[in-house]
Coordinates of C-alpha atoms in Angstrom, one line a residue:
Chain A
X1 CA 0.0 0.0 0.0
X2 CA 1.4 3.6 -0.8
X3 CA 2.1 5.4 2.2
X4 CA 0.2 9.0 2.6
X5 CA 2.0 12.0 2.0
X6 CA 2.4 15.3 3.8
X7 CA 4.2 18.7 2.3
X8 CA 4.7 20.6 5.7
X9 CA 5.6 24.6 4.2
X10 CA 7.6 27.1 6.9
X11 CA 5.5 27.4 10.0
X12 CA 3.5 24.1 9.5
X13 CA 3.8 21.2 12.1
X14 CA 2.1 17.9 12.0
X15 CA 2.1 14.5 14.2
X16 CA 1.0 11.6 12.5
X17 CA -0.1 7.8 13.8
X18 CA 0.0 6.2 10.8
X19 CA 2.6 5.4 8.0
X20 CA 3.0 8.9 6.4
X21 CA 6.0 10.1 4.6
X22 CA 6.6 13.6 6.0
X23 CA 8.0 16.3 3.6
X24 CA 10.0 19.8 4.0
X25 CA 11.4 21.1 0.9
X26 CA 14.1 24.2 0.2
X27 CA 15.3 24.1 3.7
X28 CA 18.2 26.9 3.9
X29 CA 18.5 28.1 7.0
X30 CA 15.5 26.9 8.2
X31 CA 15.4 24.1 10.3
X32 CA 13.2 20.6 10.5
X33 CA 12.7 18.6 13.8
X34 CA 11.5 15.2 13.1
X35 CA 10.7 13.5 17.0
X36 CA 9.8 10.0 16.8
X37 CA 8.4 7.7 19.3
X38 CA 9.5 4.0 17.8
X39 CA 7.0 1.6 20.4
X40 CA 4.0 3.9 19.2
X41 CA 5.4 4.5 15.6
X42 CA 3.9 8.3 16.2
X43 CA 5.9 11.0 14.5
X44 CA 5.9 14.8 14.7
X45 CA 7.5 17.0 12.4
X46 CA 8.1 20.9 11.9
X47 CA 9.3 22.9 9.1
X48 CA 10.4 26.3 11.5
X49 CA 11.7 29.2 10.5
X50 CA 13.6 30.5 13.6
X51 CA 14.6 28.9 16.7
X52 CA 12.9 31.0 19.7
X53 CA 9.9 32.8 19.7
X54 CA 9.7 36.1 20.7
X55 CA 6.6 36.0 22.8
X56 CA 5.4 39.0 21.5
X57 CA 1.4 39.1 22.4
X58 CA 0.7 42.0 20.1
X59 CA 1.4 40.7 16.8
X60 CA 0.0 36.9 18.1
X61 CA 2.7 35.1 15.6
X62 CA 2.1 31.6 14.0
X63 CA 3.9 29.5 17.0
X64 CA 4.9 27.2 14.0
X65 CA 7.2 29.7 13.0
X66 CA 9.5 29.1 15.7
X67 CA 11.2 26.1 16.5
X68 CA 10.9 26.1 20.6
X69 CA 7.5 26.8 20.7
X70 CA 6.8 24.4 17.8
X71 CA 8.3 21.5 19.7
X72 CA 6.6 22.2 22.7
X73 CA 3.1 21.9 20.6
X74 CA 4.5 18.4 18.7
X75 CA 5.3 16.7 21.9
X76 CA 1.8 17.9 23.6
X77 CA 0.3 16.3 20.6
X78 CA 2.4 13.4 21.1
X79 CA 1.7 12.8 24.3
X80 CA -1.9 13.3 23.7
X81 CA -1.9 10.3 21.3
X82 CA -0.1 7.9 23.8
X83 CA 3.4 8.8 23.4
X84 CA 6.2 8.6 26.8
X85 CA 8.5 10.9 26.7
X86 CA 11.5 8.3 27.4
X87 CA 10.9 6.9 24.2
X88 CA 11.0 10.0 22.1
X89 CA 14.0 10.9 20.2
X90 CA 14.8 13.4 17.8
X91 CA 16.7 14.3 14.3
X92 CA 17.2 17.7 13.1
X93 CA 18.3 19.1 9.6
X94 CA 18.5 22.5 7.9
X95 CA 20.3 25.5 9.4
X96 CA 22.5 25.7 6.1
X97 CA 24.2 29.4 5.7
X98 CA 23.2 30.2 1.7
X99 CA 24.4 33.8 1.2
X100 CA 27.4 34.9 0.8
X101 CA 28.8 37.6 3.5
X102 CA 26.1 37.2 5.9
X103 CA 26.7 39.5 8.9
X104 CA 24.4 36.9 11.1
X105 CA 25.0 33.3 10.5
X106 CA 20.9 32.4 11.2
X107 CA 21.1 28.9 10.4
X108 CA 24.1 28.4 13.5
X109 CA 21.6 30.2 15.8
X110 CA 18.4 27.9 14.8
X111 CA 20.4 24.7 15.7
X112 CA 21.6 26.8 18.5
X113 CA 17.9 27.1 19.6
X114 CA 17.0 23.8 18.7
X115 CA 20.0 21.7 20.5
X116 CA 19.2 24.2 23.9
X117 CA 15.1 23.4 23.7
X118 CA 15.8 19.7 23.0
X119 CA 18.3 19.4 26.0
X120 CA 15.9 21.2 28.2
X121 CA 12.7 18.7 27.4
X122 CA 15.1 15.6 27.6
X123 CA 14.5 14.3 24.3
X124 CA 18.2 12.7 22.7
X125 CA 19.5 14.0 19.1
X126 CA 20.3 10.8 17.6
X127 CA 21.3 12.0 14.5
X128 CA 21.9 15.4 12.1
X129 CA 23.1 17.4 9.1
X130 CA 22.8 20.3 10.0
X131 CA 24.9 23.5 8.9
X132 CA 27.1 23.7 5.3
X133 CA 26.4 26.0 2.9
X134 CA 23.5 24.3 0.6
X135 CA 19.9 24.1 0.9
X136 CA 18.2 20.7 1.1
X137 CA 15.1 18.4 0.9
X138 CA 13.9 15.8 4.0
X139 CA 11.6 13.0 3.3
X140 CA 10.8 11.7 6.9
X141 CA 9.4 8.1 7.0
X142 CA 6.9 7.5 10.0
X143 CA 7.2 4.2 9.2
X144 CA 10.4 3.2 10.2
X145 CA 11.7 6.7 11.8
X146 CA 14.2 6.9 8.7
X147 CA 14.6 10.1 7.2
X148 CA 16.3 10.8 3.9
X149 CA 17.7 14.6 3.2
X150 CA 18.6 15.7 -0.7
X151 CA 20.2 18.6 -1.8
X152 CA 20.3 20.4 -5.2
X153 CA 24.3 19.7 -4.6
X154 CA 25.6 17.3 -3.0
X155 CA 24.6 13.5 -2.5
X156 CA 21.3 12.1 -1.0
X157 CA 22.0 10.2 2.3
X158 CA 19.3 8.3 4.8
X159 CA 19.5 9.3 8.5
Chain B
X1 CA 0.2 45.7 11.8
X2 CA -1.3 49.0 10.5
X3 CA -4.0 48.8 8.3
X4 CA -3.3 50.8 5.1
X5 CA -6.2 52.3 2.4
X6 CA -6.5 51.4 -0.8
X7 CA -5.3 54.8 -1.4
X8 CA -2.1 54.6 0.0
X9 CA -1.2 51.3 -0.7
X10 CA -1.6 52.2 -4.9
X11 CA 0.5 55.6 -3.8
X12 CA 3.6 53.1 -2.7
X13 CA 3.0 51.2 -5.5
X14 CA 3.5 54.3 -7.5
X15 CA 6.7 55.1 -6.0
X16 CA 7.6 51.8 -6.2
X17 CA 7.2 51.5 -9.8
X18 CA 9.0 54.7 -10.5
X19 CA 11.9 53.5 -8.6
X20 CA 11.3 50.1 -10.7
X21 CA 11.5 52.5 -13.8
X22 CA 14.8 53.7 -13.4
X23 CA 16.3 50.2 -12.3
X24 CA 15.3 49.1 -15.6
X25 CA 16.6 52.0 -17.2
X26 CA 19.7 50.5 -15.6
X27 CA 19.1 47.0 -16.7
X28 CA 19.1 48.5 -19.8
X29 CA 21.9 50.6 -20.3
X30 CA 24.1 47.7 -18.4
X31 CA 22.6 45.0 -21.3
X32 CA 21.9 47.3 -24.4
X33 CA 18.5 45.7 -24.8
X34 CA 15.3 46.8 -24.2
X35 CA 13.7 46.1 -21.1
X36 CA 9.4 45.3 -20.4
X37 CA 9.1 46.1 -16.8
X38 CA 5.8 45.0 -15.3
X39 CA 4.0 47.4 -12.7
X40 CA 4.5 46.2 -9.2
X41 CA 2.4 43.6 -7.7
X42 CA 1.2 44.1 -4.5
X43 CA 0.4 41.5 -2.0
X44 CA -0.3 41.3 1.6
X45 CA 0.7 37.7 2.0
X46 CA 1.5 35.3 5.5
X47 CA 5.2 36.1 5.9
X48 CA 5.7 32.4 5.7
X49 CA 4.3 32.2 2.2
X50 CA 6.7 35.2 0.5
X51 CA 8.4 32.6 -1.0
X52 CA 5.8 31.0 -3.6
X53 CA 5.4 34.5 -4.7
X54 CA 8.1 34.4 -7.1
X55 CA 7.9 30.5 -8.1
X56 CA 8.4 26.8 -6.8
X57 CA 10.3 26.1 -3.6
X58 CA 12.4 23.8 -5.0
X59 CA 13.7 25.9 -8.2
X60 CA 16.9 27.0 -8.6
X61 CA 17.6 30.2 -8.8
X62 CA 20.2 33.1 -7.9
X63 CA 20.0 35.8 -5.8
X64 CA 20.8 39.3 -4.6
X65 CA 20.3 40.3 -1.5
X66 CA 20.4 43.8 0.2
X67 CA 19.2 45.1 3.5
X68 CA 18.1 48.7 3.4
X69 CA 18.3 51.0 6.4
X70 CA 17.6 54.6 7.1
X71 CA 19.5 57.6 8.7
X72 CA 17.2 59.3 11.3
X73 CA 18.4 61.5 13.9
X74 CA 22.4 59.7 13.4
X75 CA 20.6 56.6 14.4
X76 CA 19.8 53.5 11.8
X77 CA 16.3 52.2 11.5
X78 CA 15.7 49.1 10.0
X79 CA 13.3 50.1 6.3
X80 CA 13.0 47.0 4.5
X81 CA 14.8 43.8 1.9
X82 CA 15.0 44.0 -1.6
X83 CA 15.6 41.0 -3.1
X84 CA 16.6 40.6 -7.0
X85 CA 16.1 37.0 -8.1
X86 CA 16.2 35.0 -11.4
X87 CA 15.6 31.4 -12.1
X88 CA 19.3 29.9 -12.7
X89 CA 19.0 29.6 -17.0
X90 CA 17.9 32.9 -16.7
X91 CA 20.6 34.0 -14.1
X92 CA 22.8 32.6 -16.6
X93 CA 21.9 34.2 -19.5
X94 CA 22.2 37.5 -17.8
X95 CA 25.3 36.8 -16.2
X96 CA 26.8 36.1 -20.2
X97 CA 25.0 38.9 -21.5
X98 CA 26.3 41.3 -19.0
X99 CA 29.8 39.9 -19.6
X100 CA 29.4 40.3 -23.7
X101 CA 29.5 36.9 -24.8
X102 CA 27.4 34.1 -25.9
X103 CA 25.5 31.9 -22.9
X104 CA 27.4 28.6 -22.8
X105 CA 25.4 25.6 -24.8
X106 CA 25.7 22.9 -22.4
X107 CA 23.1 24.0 -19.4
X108 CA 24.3 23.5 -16.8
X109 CA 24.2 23.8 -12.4
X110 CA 26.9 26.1 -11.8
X111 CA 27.5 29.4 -12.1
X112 CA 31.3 30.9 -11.9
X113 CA 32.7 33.2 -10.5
X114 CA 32.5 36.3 -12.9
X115 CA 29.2 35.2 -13.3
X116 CA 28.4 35.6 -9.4
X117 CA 30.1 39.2 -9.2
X118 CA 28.8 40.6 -12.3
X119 CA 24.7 39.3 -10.9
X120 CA 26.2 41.0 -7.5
X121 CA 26.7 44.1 -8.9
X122 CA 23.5 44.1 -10.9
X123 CA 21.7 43.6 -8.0
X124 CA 23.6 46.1 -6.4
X125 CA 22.9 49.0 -9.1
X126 CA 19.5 48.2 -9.5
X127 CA 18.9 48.5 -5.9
X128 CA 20.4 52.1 -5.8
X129 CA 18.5 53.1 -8.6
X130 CA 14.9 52.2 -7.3
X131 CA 15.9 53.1 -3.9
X132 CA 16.2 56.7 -4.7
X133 CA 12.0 57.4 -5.0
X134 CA 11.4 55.5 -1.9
X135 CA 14.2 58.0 -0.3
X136 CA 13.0 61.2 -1.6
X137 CA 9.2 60.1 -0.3
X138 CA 10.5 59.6 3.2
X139 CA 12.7 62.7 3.1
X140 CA 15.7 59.6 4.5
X141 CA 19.0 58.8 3.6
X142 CA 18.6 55.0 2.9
X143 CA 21.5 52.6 3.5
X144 CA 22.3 50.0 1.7
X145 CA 24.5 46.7 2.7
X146 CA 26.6 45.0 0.5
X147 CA 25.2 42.9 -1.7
X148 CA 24.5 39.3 -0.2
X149 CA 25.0 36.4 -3.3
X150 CA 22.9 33.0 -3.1
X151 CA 22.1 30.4 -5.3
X152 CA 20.6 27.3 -4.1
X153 CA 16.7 26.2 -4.2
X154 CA 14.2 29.0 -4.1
X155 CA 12.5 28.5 -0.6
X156 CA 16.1 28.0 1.1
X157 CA 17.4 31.3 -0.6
X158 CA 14.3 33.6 -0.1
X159 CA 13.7 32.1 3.6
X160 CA 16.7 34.1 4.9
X161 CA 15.2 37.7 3.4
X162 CA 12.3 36.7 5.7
X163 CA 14.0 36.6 9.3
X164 CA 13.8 40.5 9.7
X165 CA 10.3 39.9 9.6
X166 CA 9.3 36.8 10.9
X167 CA 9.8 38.1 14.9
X168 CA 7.5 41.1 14.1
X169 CA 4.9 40.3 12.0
X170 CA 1.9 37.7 10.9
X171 CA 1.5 39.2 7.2
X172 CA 3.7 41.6 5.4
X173 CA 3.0 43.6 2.4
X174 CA 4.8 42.3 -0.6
X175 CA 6.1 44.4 -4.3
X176 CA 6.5 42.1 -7.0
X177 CA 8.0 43.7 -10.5
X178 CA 8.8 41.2 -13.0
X179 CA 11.6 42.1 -15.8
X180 CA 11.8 40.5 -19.4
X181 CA 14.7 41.3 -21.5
X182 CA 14.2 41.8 -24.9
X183 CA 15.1 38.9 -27.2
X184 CA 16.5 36.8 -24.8
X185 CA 15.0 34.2 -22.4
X186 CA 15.4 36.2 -19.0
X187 CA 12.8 36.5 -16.2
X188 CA 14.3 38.4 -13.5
X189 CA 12.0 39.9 -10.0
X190 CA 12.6 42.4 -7.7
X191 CA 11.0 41.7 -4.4
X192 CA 10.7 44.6 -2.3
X193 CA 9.8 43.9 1.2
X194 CA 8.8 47.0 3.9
X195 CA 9.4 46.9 7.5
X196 CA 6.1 47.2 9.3
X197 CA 7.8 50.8 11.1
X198 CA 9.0 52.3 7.6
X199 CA 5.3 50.9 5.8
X200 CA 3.8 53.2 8.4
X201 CA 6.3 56.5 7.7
X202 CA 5.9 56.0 4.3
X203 CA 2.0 56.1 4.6
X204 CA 2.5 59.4 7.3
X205 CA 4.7 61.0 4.7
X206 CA 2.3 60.1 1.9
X207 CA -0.6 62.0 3.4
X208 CA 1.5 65.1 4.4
X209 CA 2.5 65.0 1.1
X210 CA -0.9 64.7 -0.9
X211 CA -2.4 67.3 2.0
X212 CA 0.2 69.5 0.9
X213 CA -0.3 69.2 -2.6
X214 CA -3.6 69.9 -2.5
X215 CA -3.5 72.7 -0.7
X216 CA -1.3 74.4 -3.2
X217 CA -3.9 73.3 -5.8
X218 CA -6.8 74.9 -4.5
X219 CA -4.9 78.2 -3.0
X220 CA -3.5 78.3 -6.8
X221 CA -7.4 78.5 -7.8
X222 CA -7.7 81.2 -5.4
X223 CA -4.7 83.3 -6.7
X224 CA -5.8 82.9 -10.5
X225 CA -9.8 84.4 -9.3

């Protein structure tokens, strides 16, 4: 049977129980959290655009956007659907640095962000790519926790 | 954010386009071929969707960016992004055309090095040259940086034009103008994108402007009875 499909833009965030393939595309210094809890096979997945949210009630921002508040939302969902936190573990991907003489490397402070929120809600990186100068694609695989990244250049590797 | 009329949002498209104007003026000088310059399309669009604006997120393309700032009071004030982007055949085609000779046969994913500085410096004069309206409208000395080069897959270049915005903002208000050279198969944009603080000068400005106009106008009635 063909697994479903999901495109998840910037600012989108989805948790999914069932054999899904998850997809980001044109990551540059964006970054992708991909938590997955192997007994349940439930996955959660955010395409962010920054790593911390700046609280700001006023403007009452997507909390997509950011990748802090976004992982706070996945693992609520998470846990909603059965999840234990023990058995959640994370992969991350993106924060590339695209332009040339950037005064503010943004991708470095997204995984930044991400590594400090991760540490903080005990869930274990077990794998990246993170960083580099190129942009690239992520295909996350719910059914098996595998996720594969492309990139316009460079090779295609499974993580 | 502040909710502009109808009115003044079609005024900044008005500057915009005359700043547009003499960018492609530029474009054309710089080329020797005529330029079709469309008028500026305006958008108020999620800051998350800017991207799809100017095509697929997975298309690659090349990329100037500049950050624009304004004097005021010695101090700088963040005004906007302007972004100058073209799909990479047509990146390439300009970058040949700009350096007087023929675009290579074989297509292919690079782009070298001349090519990069002389897209650099396009984006770099074509900035200065629209920039000047927007300047004269807010009565500002506007900044620009150095120009940033990219060239990678749409949605992971133009992501990083929207992180000025992304803290402040659920929408922004987006100025598309789309280039065509003459003759030759090029497609280049200009994406001009306003920081919600300078959106709401320019609008001030605008109205002190058009209040001050008008007033001439009628007091010239006046004189002439």
């Amino acid at each position: 049977m063909r697994e479903k499909q999901a495109y998840l833009n910037i600012g989108e965030g989805r948790v999914v129980n069932e054999p899904t393939i998850l997809e980001a595309v044109g990551i540059g210094s964006c970054i992708v959290i991909c938590l997955y809890d192997k007994e349940k096979r439930v996955a959660g997945m955010v395409h962010a655009l920054l790593g911390n949210n700046p609280h700001d009630e006023k403007a009452d921002l997507n909390p997509m956007r950011f990748a802090d508040t976004a992982i706070d939302l996945l693992l609520g969902e998470m846990a909603e659907k059965g999840c234990q936190k023990g058995n959640i573990v994370a992969k991350i991907f993106g924060g590339a640095k695209l332009f040339t003489l950037e005064h503010i490397n943004v991708g470095e402070d997204n995984i930044f962000a991400v590594r400090q929120k991760l540490e903080e809600v005990g869930i274990p990186i077990v794998a990246e790519d993170t960083g580099g100068k190129h942009g690239r694609n992520i295909w996350f695989d719910t059914e098996n926790g595998k996720v594969v990244v492309g990139r316009v250049f460079g090779p295609t590797l499974e993580y | 954010m502040t909710e502009l009329s109808k009115f003044e949002i079609d005024a900044i498209a008005e500057i915009i386009n005359i700043g547009a104007g003499h960018a492609s003026n530029a474009l054309s000088v710089m080329t020797r071929k005529d330029i079709h310059m469309s008028f500026p399309e305006v958008k108020l669009c999620p800051i998350e969707k800017i991207p799809q604006l100017l095509g697929n997120p997975e298309d690659l393309v090349a990329a100037v960016y500049l950050k624009i700032e304004g004097k005021s009071n010695n101090k700088l004030i963040p005004v906007g992004s302007l972004i100058f982007m073209l799909q990479h055949d047509s990146a390439e085609e300009l970058a040949a055309l700009l350096e007087n000779r023929k675009p290579p046969k074989e297509k292919s994913f690079e782009l070298g090095e001349m090519d990069v500085s002389a897209l650099e410096e396009t984006g770099n004069i074509l900035s200065g040259a629209s920039l000047t309206a927007i300047s004269k409208v807010l009565d500002m000395q506007l900044v620009e940086s150095l120009p940033h080069f990219a060239h990678d897959m749409l949605q992971a270049v133009l992501s990083f034009c929207l992180i000025e915005l992304a803290p402040k903002a659920t929408d922004a208000l987006t100025f598309t103008t789309a280039f065509e050279v003459e003759g030759h198969e090029i497609d280049a944009y200009f994406l001009l994108l306003l920081d919600p603080e300078s959106l709401e000068l320019l609008s001030k400005r605008l109205r002190t402007l058009f209040e001050d106009m008008l007033a001439e106008y009628i007091e010239e009635e006046y004189s002439d009875a």
